[in-house]
PDB file of C-alpha atoms in Angstrom:
ATOM      1  CA  ARG A   1     106.903 101.732 113.242  1.00 64.00           C
ATOM      2  CA  PHE A   2     103.206 101.749 112.468  1.00 65.00           C
ATOM      3  CA  ASP A   3     102.325 101.390 116.119  1.00 68.00           C
ATOM      4  CA  SER A   4     104.620 104.159 117.343  1.00 78.00           C
ATOM      5  CA  ASP A   5     105.924 107.252 115.538  1.00 89.00           C
ATOM      6  CA  GLY A   6     105.946 106.092 111.910  1.00 89.00           C
ATOM      7  CA  ALA A   7     103.025 108.270 110.789  1.00 92.00           C
ATOM      8  CA  GLN A   8     104.471 111.343 112.481  1.00 94.00           C
ATOM      9  CA  SER A   9     107.898 110.668 110.963  1.00 94.00           C
ATOM     10  CA  PHE A  10     106.428 110.256 107.493  1.00 93.00           C
ATOM     11  CA  SER A  11     104.274 113.380 107.821  1.00 95.00           C
ATOM     12  CA  PHE A  12     106.775 115.755 109.375  1.00 96.00           C
ATOM     13  CA  GLY A  13     110.190 114.176 108.799  1.00 95.00           C
ATOM     14  CA  LEU A  14     113.093 113.450 111.103  1.00 95.00           C
ATOM     15  CA  SER A  15     115.527 115.706 112.899  1.00 94.00           C
ATOM     16  CA  SER A  16     118.868 115.871 111.104  1.00 91.00           C
ATOM     17  CA  HIS A  17     120.863 115.721 114.340  1.00 91.00           C
ATOM     18  CA  ASP A  18     119.169 112.945 116.363  1.00 93.00           C
ATOM     19  CA  TRP A  19     116.784 111.222 113.887  1.00 92.00           C
ATOM     20  CA  LYS A  20     113.795 111.821 116.159  1.00 93.00           C
ATOM     21  CA  PRO A  21     110.412 112.561 114.586  1.00 95.00           C
ATOM     22  CA  LEU A  22     109.555 116.195 113.971  1.00 96.00           C
ATOM     23  CA  ASN A  23     106.099 117.660 114.597  1.00 94.00           C
ATOM     24  CA  LYS A  24     104.155 120.813 113.771  1.00 94.00           C
ATOM     25  CA  ASN A  25     105.942 122.679 116.594  1.00 95.00           C
ATOM     26  CA  SER A  26     109.495 121.806 115.546  1.00 94.00           C
ATOM     27  CA  ALA A  27     111.714 124.862 115.158  1.00 93.00           C
ATOM     28  CA  ARG A  28     113.592 123.373 112.191  1.00 92.00           C
ATOM     29  CA  PRO A  29     113.132 123.222 109.331  1.00 94.00           C
ATOM     30  CA  VAL A  30     111.272 126.498 109.056  1.00 94.00           C
ATOM     31  CA  ARG A  31     107.974 125.824 107.297  1.00 95.00           C
ATOM     32  CA  LEU A  32     105.043 127.967 106.266  1.00 96.00           C
ATOM     33  CA  VAL A  33     101.925 127.702 108.429  1.00 95.00           C
ATOM     34  CA  SER A  34      99.973 126.493 105.384  1.00 97.00           C
ATOM     35  CA  GLU A  35     102.454 123.650 104.841  1.00 97.00           C
ATOM     36  CA  LEU A  36     102.316 122.639 108.497  1.00 96.00           C
ATOM     37  CA  GLU A  37      98.519 122.587 108.343  1.00 96.00           C
ATOM     38  CA  LYS A  38      98.628 120.300 105.291  1.00 97.00           C
ATOM     39  CA  ARG A  39     101.113 117.992 106.986  1.00 97.00           C
ATOM     40  CA  GLU A  40      99.024 117.833 110.136  1.00 97.00           C
ATOM     41  CA  ALA A  41      95.840 117.149 108.156  1.00 97.00           C
ATOM     42  CA  PHE A  42      97.610 114.393 106.250  1.00 97.00           C
ATOM     43  CA  ASN A  43      98.922 112.894 109.480  1.00 95.00           C
ATOM     44  CA  ASN A  44      95.476 112.947 111.084  1.00 95.00           C
ATOM     45  CA  ASP A  45      93.358 111.945 108.085  1.00 97.00           C
ATOM     46  CA  MET A  46      95.512 109.346 106.337  1.00 95.00           C
ATOM     47  CA  ASP A  47      94.374 105.744 106.592  1.00 94.00           C
ATOM     48  CA  TRP A  48      97.770 104.409 107.664  1.00 91.00           C
ATOM     49  CA  THR A  49      96.644 100.804 107.205  1.00 90.00           C
ATOM     50  CA  LEU A  50      96.912 101.469 103.451  1.00 93.00           C
ATOM     51  CA  PHE A  51     100.669 102.035 103.828  1.00 89.00           C
ATOM     52  CA  ARG A  52     100.966  98.840 105.842  1.00 90.00           C
ATOM     53  CA  ASP A  53      98.962  96.946 103.203  1.00 92.00           C
ATOM     54  CA  VAL A  54     101.311  98.138 100.431  1.00 94.00           C
ATOM     55  CA  LEU A  55     104.335  96.931 102.407  1.00 93.00           C
ATOM     56  CA  VAL A  56     102.627  93.579 103.008  1.00 93.00           C
ATOM     57  CA  ALA A  57     101.774  93.259  99.296  1.00 94.00           C
ATOM     58  CA  ALA A  58     105.387  94.117  98.410  1.00 94.00           C
ATOM     59  CA  GLY A  59     106.619  91.354 100.711  1.00 94.00           C
ATOM     60  CA  MET A  60     108.444  93.787 102.973  1.00 95.00           C
ATOM     61  CA  LEU A  61     106.169  93.011 105.927  1.00 92.00           C
ATOM     62  CA  LYS A  62     104.815  89.605 106.842  1.00 92.00           C
ATOM     63  CA  GLN A  63     101.487  89.342 108.591  1.00 86.00           C
ATOM     64  CA  CYS A  64     101.580  86.969 111.565  1.00 85.00           C
ATOM     65  CA  HIS A  65      98.867  85.816 113.915  1.00 74.00           C
ATOM     66  CA  ALA A  66      99.352  87.349 117.326  1.00 67.00           C
ATOM     67  CA  ASP A  67      99.658  84.782 120.099  1.00 66.00           C
ATOM     68  CA  ASP A  68      97.678  86.647 122.717  1.00 62.00           C
ATOM     69  CA  THR A  69      95.214  88.738 120.708  1.00 61.00           C
ATOM     70  CA  VAL A  70      92.621  88.363 118.002  1.00 62.00           C
ATOM     71  CA  GLY A  71      94.589  90.646 115.665  1.00 70.00           C
ATOM     72  CA  TYR A  72      97.821  90.351 113.784  1.00 77.00           C
ATOM     73  CA  THR A  73     101.398  91.370 114.235  1.00 83.00           C
ATOM     74  CA  TYR A  74     103.843  92.213 111.466  1.00 87.00           C
ATOM     75  CA  GLU A  75     107.451  91.278 110.953  1.00 90.00           C
ATOM     76  CA  GLN A  76     109.889  92.811 108.518  1.00 92.00           C
ATOM     77  CA  ASP A  77     111.338  90.599 105.826  1.00 96.00           C
ATOM     78  CA  GLU A  78     114.841  92.008 106.124  1.00 96.00           C
ATOM     79  CA  ASP A  79     116.059  90.453 102.865  1.00 97.00           C
ATOM     80  CA  ARG A  80     113.145  91.964 100.939  1.00 97.00           C
ATOM     81  CA  VAL A  81     113.610  95.380 102.566  1.00 96.00           C
ATOM     82  CA  LEU A  82     117.314  95.252 101.723  1.00 97.00           C
ATOM     83  CA  ALA A  83     116.494  94.336  98.113  1.00 97.00           C
ATOM     84  CA  MET A  84     114.179  97.356  97.821  1.00 96.00           C
ATOM     85  CA  LEU A  85     116.866  99.622  99.283  1.00 96.00           C
ATOM     86  CA  VAL A  86     119.400  98.251  96.782  1.00 97.00           C
ATOM     87  CA  LEU A  87     116.934  98.791  93.938  1.00 96.00           C
ATOM     88  CA  THR A  88     116.343 102.346  95.124  1.00 96.00           C
ATOM     89  CA  ALA A  89     120.090 102.982  95.138  1.00 96.00           C
ATOM     90  CA  ILE A  90     120.846 101.497  91.699  1.00 96.00           C
ATOM     91  CA  HIS A  91     117.708 101.951  89.611  1.00 94.00           C
ATOM     92  CA  ASP A  92     118.844 105.046  87.705  1.00 94.00           C
ATOM     93  CA  ILE A  93     122.628 104.706  87.716  1.00 97.00           C
ATOM     94  CA  MET A  94     122.757 103.986  84.000  1.00 96.00           C
ATOM     95  CA  LYS A  95     121.573 107.535  83.367  1.00 96.00           C
ATOM     96  CA  ILE A  96     125.206 108.430  84.055  1.00 97.00           C
ATOM     97  CA  GLN A  97     126.770 108.334  80.577  1.00 97.00           C
ATOM     98  CA  ALA A  98     130.170 107.180  81.846  1.00 97.00           C
ATOM     99  CA  LEU A  99     128.548 103.992  83.177  1.00 97.00           C
ATOM    100  CA  VAL A 100     126.511 103.046  80.105  1.00 98.00           C
ATOM    101  CA  PRO A 101     127.632  99.594  78.940  1.00 98.00           C
ATOM    102  CA  CYS A 102     128.168  98.410  75.385  1.00 98.00           C
ATOM    103  CA  VAL A 103     126.992  94.968  74.336  1.00 98.00           C
ATOM    104  CA  GLN A 104     130.006  92.692  74.485  1.00 98.00           C
ATOM    105  CA  PRO A 105     130.837  90.300  71.609  1.00 98.00           C
ATOM    106  CA  VAL A 106     130.177  87.264  73.804  1.00 98.00           C
ATOM    107  CA  HIS A 107     126.526  88.357  74.118  1.00 97.00           C
ATOM    108  CA  LYS A 108     126.041  89.291  70.430  1.00 96.00           C
ATOM    109  CA  GLN A 109     122.894  91.287  71.212  1.00 96.00           C
ATOM    110  CA  TYR A 110     120.835  92.372  74.171  1.00 95.00           C
ATOM    111  CA  GLY A 111     117.447  94.060  74.334  1.00 92.00           C
ATOM    112  CA  GLY A 112     117.560  95.134  70.683  1.00 94.00           C
ATOM    113  CA  TYR A 113     121.161  96.408  70.894  1.00 97.00           C
ATOM    114  CA  LYS A 114     123.936  94.757  68.864  1.00 97.00           C
ATOM    115  CA  THR A 115     127.544  93.989  69.714  1.00 98.00           C
ATOM    116  CA  GLY A 116     129.512  97.171  70.323  1.00 98.00           C
ATOM    117  CA  GLU A 117     126.437  99.403  70.693  1.00 98.00           C
ATOM    118  CA  ALA A 118     125.969 101.457  73.816  1.00 98.00           C
ATOM    119  CA  ILE A 119     122.737 100.486  75.537  1.00 97.00           C
ATOM    120  CA  GLY A 120     120.915 103.811  75.505  1.00 95.00           C
ATOM    121  CA  ASP A 121     117.844 102.838  77.529  1.00 93.00           C
ATOM    122  CA  HIS A 122     118.911 103.126  81.162  1.00 93.00           C
ATOM    123  CA  ASP A 123     116.602 100.316  82.326  1.00 92.00           C
ATOM    124  CA  VAL A 124     117.843  97.931  79.620  1.00 93.00           C
ATOM    125  CA  ALA A 125     121.439  98.919  80.446  1.00 95.00           C
ATOM    126  CA  LEU A 126     120.906  98.124  84.118  1.00 96.00           C
ATOM    127  CA  GLY A 127     119.253  94.825  83.194  1.00 94.00           C
ATOM    128  CA  TYR A 128     122.292  93.961  81.053  1.00 96.00           C
ATOM    129  CA  ILE A 129     124.661  94.582  83.956  1.00 97.00           C
ATOM    130  CA  LEU A 130     122.466  92.728  86.463  1.00 96.00           C
ATOM    131  CA  GLU A 131     122.262  89.691  84.200  1.00 95.00           C
ATOM    132  CA  ASN A 132     125.818  89.596  82.869  1.00 96.00           C
ATOM    133  CA  TYR A 133     128.034  91.461  85.326  1.00 97.00           C
ATOM    134  CA  PRO A 134     126.258  91.366  88.709  1.00 97.00           C
ATOM    135  CA  HIS A 135     129.503  91.739  90.673  1.00 98.00           C
ATOM    136  CA  ALA A 136     129.951  95.193  89.143  1.00 97.00           C
ATOM    137  CA  LEU A 137     127.276  96.214  91.666  1.00 98.00           C
ATOM    138  CA  PRO A 138     128.355  94.681  94.998  1.00 98.00           C
ATOM    139  CA  SER A 139     125.183  95.706  96.827  1.00 97.00           C
ATOM    140  CA  PHE A 140     123.169  93.765  94.243  1.00 98.00           C
ATOM    141  CA  ALA A 141     125.564  90.813  94.075  1.00 98.00           C
ATOM    142  CA  GLY A 142     125.398  90.422  97.852  1.00 98.00           C
ATOM    143  CA  LEU A 143     121.634  89.913  97.920  1.00 98.00           C
ATOM    144  CA  PRO A 144     120.179  86.433  98.372  1.00 98.00           C
ATOM    145  CA  CYS A 145     119.371  84.755  95.020  1.00 97.00           C
ATOM    146  CA  GLU A 146     115.599  85.186  95.363  1.00 97.00           C
ATOM    147  CA  GLN A 147     115.988  88.916  95.955  1.00 97.00           C
ATOM    148  CA  ARG A 148     118.450  89.325  93.056  1.00 97.00           C
ATOM    149  CA  GLU A 149     115.863  87.726  90.789  1.00 95.00           C
ATOM    150  CA  SER A 150     113.201  90.088  92.107  1.00 94.00           C
ATOM    151  CA  VAL A 151     115.369  93.149  91.431  1.00 95.00           C
ATOM    152  CA  LYS A 152     116.257  91.867  87.947  1.00 93.00           C
ATOM    153  CA  PHE A 153     112.563  91.430  87.193  1.00 92.00           C
ATOM    154  CA  THR A 154     112.006  95.151  87.732  1.00 88.00           C
ATOM    155  CA  GLN A 155     114.296  95.863  84.778  1.00 83.00           C
ATOM    156  CA  ALA A 156     112.421  93.615  82.354  1.00 72.00           C
ATOM    157  CA  LYS A 157     110.593  95.286  79.496  1.00 68.00           C
ATOM    158  CA  MET A 158     106.977  94.236  79.913  1.00 63.00           C
ATOM    159  CA  GLU A 159     105.864  95.724  76.602  1.00 58.00           C
ATOM    160  CA  TYR A 160     102.578  96.478  78.301  1.00 60.00           C
ATOM    161  CA  ASN A 161     100.705  99.419  76.835  1.00 56.00           C
ATOM    162  CA  MET A 162      97.771 101.005  78.650  1.00 59.00           C
ATOM    163  CA  GLY A 163      96.523 102.256  75.274  1.00 62.00           C
ATOM    164  CA  TRP A 164      97.254 105.903  76.025  1.00 58.00           C
TER     165      TRP A 164
END
């Protein structure tokens, strides 16, 4: 929605009853004048191509040559968008203590945890489930293979240290 109301929707939000974009004159929600001014300045001053470029880099949008113009058009990669929505939905579920898995005997160890130990790091715990019990999360299991691999990669421990 870059070429229509996407910037306005991002800046001001959407109506809760009809999902239409709000603006600085919307009656609801009630906002302070100072907040509305900041939102309007953001809407007007933001280089919205940066948002588009992030979505292209993330593989959620594909840049295509336009047939009748010198520029480009963009298409959504629906599988990639769905994978990012699934990741958003599941990424912190292992912070819920009742869901924390224990390493099963068949796996002996996982991510530094031994058989029978609860996997205390929520990212490692999610990685364990994604790798060993993917059907426990139907939204993940239903993704195409390439997108499941992409989501699993996000749970890998990179052991990268910025030196801070």
